[in-house]
Amino acid sequence: MRYAMVIDTKKCVGCSDCVVACQNENRVPIGYCRDWVIEHAKGTFPNVSIELRSERCNHCENSPCVRCCPTGASHYEEGGLVKVTRHECIGCGACVQSCPYDARYSHPDGFVDKCTFCHHRLQEGKLPSCVSVCPTECMYFGDLDDKESKVYQLLQNRDWKVLAPEVGTKPHVYYLI
Ligand code: SF4
Ligand code: SF4
């Protein structure tokens, strides 16, 4: 089992419903976020296009945040999920500094928080909240080890990229381009 998210940048309209859904689902404090949407301009005038992209923790296979955590609070779980055990986190912020994607934030209650791919929902057989509300259905979630899964099929049949591949983290959020 290897969880992955595949996001179709051609279908994203930048509505940020994914961000609002995540904030509600995970009780993210006002002013913080576990996911966000960016606009990335590509090309040079007059051949310019805008890529809209919903970003979050990439649940990296080779994650510096897990490596640097002094208490083991940051750890891997089933399917390669990267999670933080709140009561083991001392809030030192080493993981926040180590993440090349700026995917973590220091919660006002003293621990570090980030996207969990809505692990609590997965355990109930549901999709992550962001995936379930996207009005254009541009986000897909599943098991990359399952060759019948939509995520596996999409990566076989479309061009894709991961963010900052040069840093060697082996992200598990993929963007169709
Ligand atoms: Fe860790 Fe950042 Fe990778 Fe998430 S995106 S697993 S926080 S290094
Ligand atoms: Fe580990 Fe918490 Fe320190 Fe992050 S802030 S490195 S999760 S103890």
mmCIF file of C-alpha atoms and ligand atoms in Angstrom:
data_model
loop_
_atom_site.group_PDB
_atom_site.id
_atom_site.type_symbol
_atom_site.label_atom_id
_atom_site.label_comp_id
_atom_site.label_asym_id
_atom_site.label_seq_id
_atom_site.Cartn_x
_atom_site.Cartn_y
_atom_site.Cartn_z
ATOM 1 C CA MET A 1 0.000 0.000 0.000
ATOM 2 C CA ARG A 2 1.390 3.365 -0.978
ATOM 3 C CA TYR A 3 -1.001 6.322 -0.683
ATOM 4 C CA ALA A 4 -0.721 9.018 -3.317
ATOM 5 C CA MET A 5 -2.593 12.091 -4.432
ATOM 6 C CA VAL A 6 -2.759 13.070 -8.089
ATOM 7 C CA ILE A 7 -3.870 16.594 -8.962
ATOM 8 C CA ASP A 8 -4.824 17.676 -12.463
ATOM 9 C CA THR A 9 -3.537 21.225 -12.936
ATOM 10 C CA LYS A 10 -5.535 21.454 -16.178
ATOM 11 C CA LYS A 11 -8.804 21.117 -14.258
ATOM 12 C CA CYS A 12 -8.107 23.281 -11.193
ATOM 13 C CA VAL A 13 -9.961 26.616 -11.283
ATOM 14 C CA GLY A 14 -8.389 28.013 -8.111
ATOM 15 C CA CYS A 15 -11.645 28.209 -6.124
ATOM 16 C CA SER A 16 -9.926 27.160 -2.843
ATOM 17 C CA ASP A 17 -12.836 24.931 -1.800
ATOM 18 C CA CYS A 18 -10.139 22.376 -0.875
ATOM 19 C CA VAL A 19 -8.592 24.859 1.544
ATOM 20 C CA VAL A 20 -11.905 25.704 3.233
ATOM 21 C CA ALA A 21 -12.892 22.029 3.474
ATOM 22 C CA CYS A 22 -9.566 21.167 5.096
ATOM 23 C CA GLN A 23 -9.818 24.010 7.600
ATOM 24 C CA ASN A 24 -13.289 22.851 8.662
ATOM 25 C CA GLU A 25 -12.464 19.145 8.709
ATOM 26 C CA ASN A 26 -9.235 19.493 10.648
ATOM 27 C CA ARG A 27 -10.126 22.508 12.803
ATOM 28 C CA VAL A 28 -7.142 24.438 11.455
ATOM 29 C CA PRO A 29 -6.860 27.716 13.414
ATOM 30 C CA ILE A 30 -7.649 30.980 11.624
ATOM 31 C CA GLY A 31 -4.513 32.310 9.948
ATOM 32 C CA TYR A 32 -2.927 28.876 9.398
ATOM 33 C CA CYS A 33 -3.405 26.254 6.707
ATOM 34 C CA ARG A 34 -2.679 22.630 5.878
ATOM 35 C CA ASP A 35 -3.270 23.172 2.159
ATOM 36 C CA TRP A 36 -3.217 26.186 -0.125
ATOM 37 C CA VAL A 37 -3.602 27.135 -3.799
ATOM 38 C CA ILE A 38 -0.884 28.837 -5.764
ATOM 39 C CA GLU A 39 -0.849 30.545 -9.163
ATOM 40 C CA HIS A 40 2.289 29.891 -11.135
ATOM 41 C CA ALA A 41 2.906 31.914 -14.309
ATOM 42 C CA LYS A 42 4.669 29.991 -17.080
ATOM 43 C CA GLY A 43 6.266 31.168 -20.309
ATOM 44 C CA THR A 44 7.124 34.645 -21.553
ATOM 45 C CA PHE A 45 4.873 37.340 -23.002
ATOM 46 C CA PRO A 46 2.839 36.956 -25.161
ATOM 47 C CA ASN A 47 2.869 33.180 -24.631
ATOM 48 C CA VAL A 48 2.028 33.145 -20.958
ATOM 49 C CA SER A 49 -0.134 30.649 -19.098
ATOM 50 C CA ILE A 50 -1.116 30.288 -15.462
ATOM 51 C CA GLU A 51 -0.893 26.990 -13.630
ATOM 52 C CA LEU A 52 -3.222 26.691 -10.635
ATOM 53 C CA ARG A 53 -2.083 24.200 -8.047
ATOM 54 C CA SER A 54 -3.484 22.951 -4.752
ATOM 55 C CA GLU A 55 -0.503 22.162 -2.522
ATOM 56 C CA ARG A 56 -0.005 20.373 0.815
ATOM 57 C CA CYS A 57 2.411 17.996 2.539
ATOM 58 C CA ASN A 58 3.775 15.598 -0.074
ATOM 59 C CA HIS A 59 4.039 12.667 2.343
ATOM 60 C CA CYS A 60 7.573 12.240 1.083
ATOM 61 C CA GLU A 61 9.153 8.808 0.978
ATOM 62 C CA ASN A 62 12.503 10.289 2.005
ATOM 63 C CA SER A 63 11.343 13.004 4.342
ATOM 64 C CA PRO A 64 13.774 15.312 6.145
ATOM 65 C CA CYS A 65 11.032 16.166 8.650
ATOM 66 C CA VAL A 66 10.963 12.593 9.965
ATOM 67 C CA ARG A 67 14.750 12.327 9.962
ATOM 68 C CA CYS A 68 15.335 15.492 11.973
ATOM 69 C CA CYS A 69 12.638 15.046 14.633
ATOM 70 C CA PRO A 70 14.422 14.552 17.974
ATOM 71 C CA THR A 71 11.501 12.820 19.722
ATOM 72 C CA GLY A 72 10.099 10.569 17.004
ATOM 73 C CA ALA A 73 6.855 12.564 16.988
ATOM 74 C CA SER A 74 7.185 12.902 13.208
ATOM 75 C CA HIS A 75 6.912 9.414 11.798
ATOM 76 C CA TYR A 76 5.657 7.212 8.965
ATOM 77 C CA GLU A 77 2.407 5.296 9.147
ATOM 78 C CA GLU A 78 0.579 2.758 6.989
ATOM 79 C CA GLY A 79 0.714 3.531 3.296
ATOM 80 C CA GLY A 80 3.660 5.887 3.789
ATOM 81 C CA LEU A 81 1.656 8.623 5.511
ATOM 82 C CA VAL A 82 3.845 11.124 7.348
ATOM 83 C CA LYS A 83 2.223 12.137 10.616
ATOM 84 C CA VAL A 84 2.962 13.969 13.873
ATOM 85 C CA THR A 85 2.049 12.477 17.250
ATOM 86 C CA ARG A 86 0.927 15.586 19.069
ATOM 87 C CA HIS A 87 1.693 14.503 22.617
ATOM 88 C CA GLU A 88 5.259 13.549 21.620
ATOM 89 C CA CYS A 89 5.941 16.860 19.860
ATOM 90 C CA ILE A 90 7.935 19.404 21.902
ATOM 91 C CA GLY A 91 7.372 22.171 19.343
ATOM 92 C CA CYS A 92 11.080 22.649 18.607
ATOM 93 C CA GLY A 93 10.276 23.473 14.973
ATOM 94 C CA ALA A 94 13.165 21.482 13.457
ATOM 95 C CA CYS A 95 10.746 19.778 11.056
ATOM 96 C CA VAL A 96 9.201 23.100 10.032
ATOM 97 C CA GLN A 97 12.659 24.337 9.056
ATOM 98 C CA SER A 98 13.596 21.113 7.290
ATOM 99 C CA CYS A 99 10.589 20.866 4.956
ATOM 100 C CA PRO A 100 11.456 22.137 1.469
ATOM 101 C CA TYR A 101 7.747 22.680 0.752
ATOM 102 C CA ASP A 102 6.842 24.808 3.759
ATOM 103 C CA ALA A 103 4.109 22.286 4.487
ATOM 104 C CA ARG A 104 4.146 22.460 8.308
ATOM 105 C CA TYR A 105 3.105 25.139 10.761
ATOM 106 C CA SER A 106 3.508 25.614 14.502
ATOM 107 C CA HIS A 107 0.057 25.268 16.047
ATOM 108 C CA PRO A 108 -0.757 27.848 18.752
ATOM 109 C CA ASP A 109 -1.353 24.940 21.171
ATOM 110 C CA GLY A 110 2.350 24.009 21.066
ATOM 111 C CA PHE A 111 2.700 21.216 18.531
ATOM 112 C CA VAL A 112 3.477 21.109 14.833
ATOM 113 C CA ASP A 113 0.663 20.346 12.420
ATOM 114 C CA LYS A 114 0.265 19.587 8.723
ATOM 115 C CA CYS A 115 -1.798 17.602 6.207
ATOM 116 C CA THR A 116 -2.410 13.961 7.144
ATOM 117 C CA PHE A 117 -4.258 13.084 3.911
ATOM 118 C CA CYS A 118 -7.211 13.088 6.375
ATOM 119 C CA HIS A 119 -6.036 9.792 7.874
ATOM 120 C CA HIS A 120 -9.094 9.683 10.159
ATOM 121 C CA ARG A 121 -11.343 9.740 7.095
ATOM 122 C CA LEU A 122 -9.294 7.083 5.279
ATOM 123 C CA GLN A 123 -9.819 4.803 8.252
ATOM 124 C CA GLU A 124 -13.570 5.215 7.712
ATOM 125 C CA GLY A 125 -13.242 4.398 4.005
ATOM 126 C CA LYS A 126 -13.694 8.038 2.965
ATOM 127 C CA LEU A 127 -11.572 10.230 0.739
ATOM 128 C CA PRO A 128 -9.546 13.166 2.080
ATOM 129 C CA SER A 129 -11.822 16.136 2.635
ATOM 130 C CA CYS A 130 -10.177 18.277 -0.077
ATOM 131 C CA VAL A 131 -10.625 15.533 -2.671
ATOM 132 C CA SER A 132 -14.252 14.983 -1.735
ATOM 133 C CA VAL A 133 -15.336 18.618 -2.214
ATOM 134 C CA CYS A 134 -13.408 19.676 -5.340
ATOM 135 C CA PRO A 135 -16.091 20.936 -7.755
ATOM 136 C CA THR A 136 -14.017 20.106 -10.837
ATOM 137 C CA GLU A 137 -12.918 16.724 -9.469
ATOM 138 C CA CYS A 138 -9.312 17.570 -10.218
ATOM 139 C CA MET A 139 -7.933 15.612 -7.258
ATOM 140 C CA TYR A 140 -7.543 11.845 -7.110
ATOM 141 C CA PHE A 141 -6.450 9.743 -4.182
ATOM 142 C CA GLY A 142 -5.546 6.075 -3.907
ATOM 143 C CA ASP A 143 -2.974 3.324 -3.666
ATOM 144 C CA LEU A 144 -0.080 3.543 -6.112
ATOM 145 C CA ASP A 145 0.722 -0.127 -5.527
ATOM 146 C CA ASP A 146 -2.676 -1.048 -7.008
ATOM 147 C CA LYS A 147 -2.344 -1.123 -10.794
ATOM 148 C CA GLU A 148 -6.117 -0.902 -11.154
ATOM 149 C CA SER A 149 -6.310 2.334 -9.168
ATOM 150 C CA LYS A 150 -7.135 5.633 -10.831
ATOM 151 C CA VAL A 151 -3.975 7.237 -9.444
ATOM 152 C CA TYR A 152 -1.788 4.524 -10.945
ATOM 153 C CA GLN A 153 -3.571 4.702 -14.296
ATOM 154 C CA LEU A 154 -3.337 8.492 -14.496
ATOM 155 C CA LEU A 155 0.397 8.435 -13.895
ATOM 156 C CA GLN A 156 0.781 5.836 -16.636
ATOM 157 C CA ASN A 157 -1.220 7.806 -19.182
ATOM 158 C CA ARG A 158 -0.540 11.490 -18.524
ATOM 159 C CA ASP A 159 2.505 13.725 -18.200
ATOM 160 C CA TRP A 160 3.181 14.625 -14.581
ATOM 161 C CA LYS A 161 5.644 16.246 -12.250
ATOM 162 C CA VAL A 162 6.397 16.416 -8.551
ATOM 163 C CA LEU A 163 7.501 19.568 -6.783
ATOM 164 C CA ALA A 164 11.239 20.167 -6.295
ATOM 165 C CA PRO A 165 12.384 16.696 -7.396
ATOM 166 C CA GLU A 166 15.971 17.916 -7.125
ATOM 167 C CA VAL A 167 15.857 17.843 -3.322
ATOM 168 C CA GLY A 168 15.406 14.065 -3.362
ATOM 169 C CA THR A 169 12.438 13.802 -0.990
ATOM 170 C CA LYS A 170 10.418 11.513 -3.292
ATOM 171 C CA PRO A 171 7.052 13.279 -2.938
ATOM 172 C CA HIS A 172 3.786 11.380 -3.165
ATOM 173 C CA VAL A 173 1.670 14.241 -4.446
ATOM 174 C CA TYR A 174 1.796 14.264 -8.239
ATOM 175 C CA TYR A 175 0.685 17.015 -10.594
ATOM 176 C CA LEU A 176 -0.716 16.233 -14.023
ATOM 177 C CA ILE A 177 0.539 18.825 -16.498
HETATM 178 FE FE1 SF4 B 1 7.846 16.274 5.490
HETATM 179 FE FE2 SF4 B 1 7.534 18.489 4.069
HETATM 180 FE FE3 SF4 B 1 7.748 16.110 2.804
HETATM 181 FE FE4 SF4 B 1 5.535 16.719 4.194
HETATM 182 S S1 SF4 B 1 6.293 17.782 2.338
HETATM 183 S S2 SF4 B 1 6.702 14.764 4.294
HETATM 184 S S3 SF4 B 1 6.350 17.951 5.887
HETATM 185 S S4 SF4 B 1 9.339 17.131 4.026
HETATM 186 FE FE1 SF4 B 2 9.535 16.665 16.134
HETATM 187 FE FE2 SF4 B 2 7.713 18.370 17.152
HETATM 188 FE FE3 SF4 B 2 10.299 19.119 16.973
HETATM 189 FE FE4 SF4 B 2 8.787 18.824 14.749
HETATM 190 S S1 SF4 B 2 8.497 20.344 16.383
HETATM 191 S S2 SF4 B 2 10.909 18.102 15.050
HETATM 192 S S3 SF4 B 2 7.468 17.080 15.309
HETATM 193 S S4 SF4 B 2 9.466 17.472 18.240
#
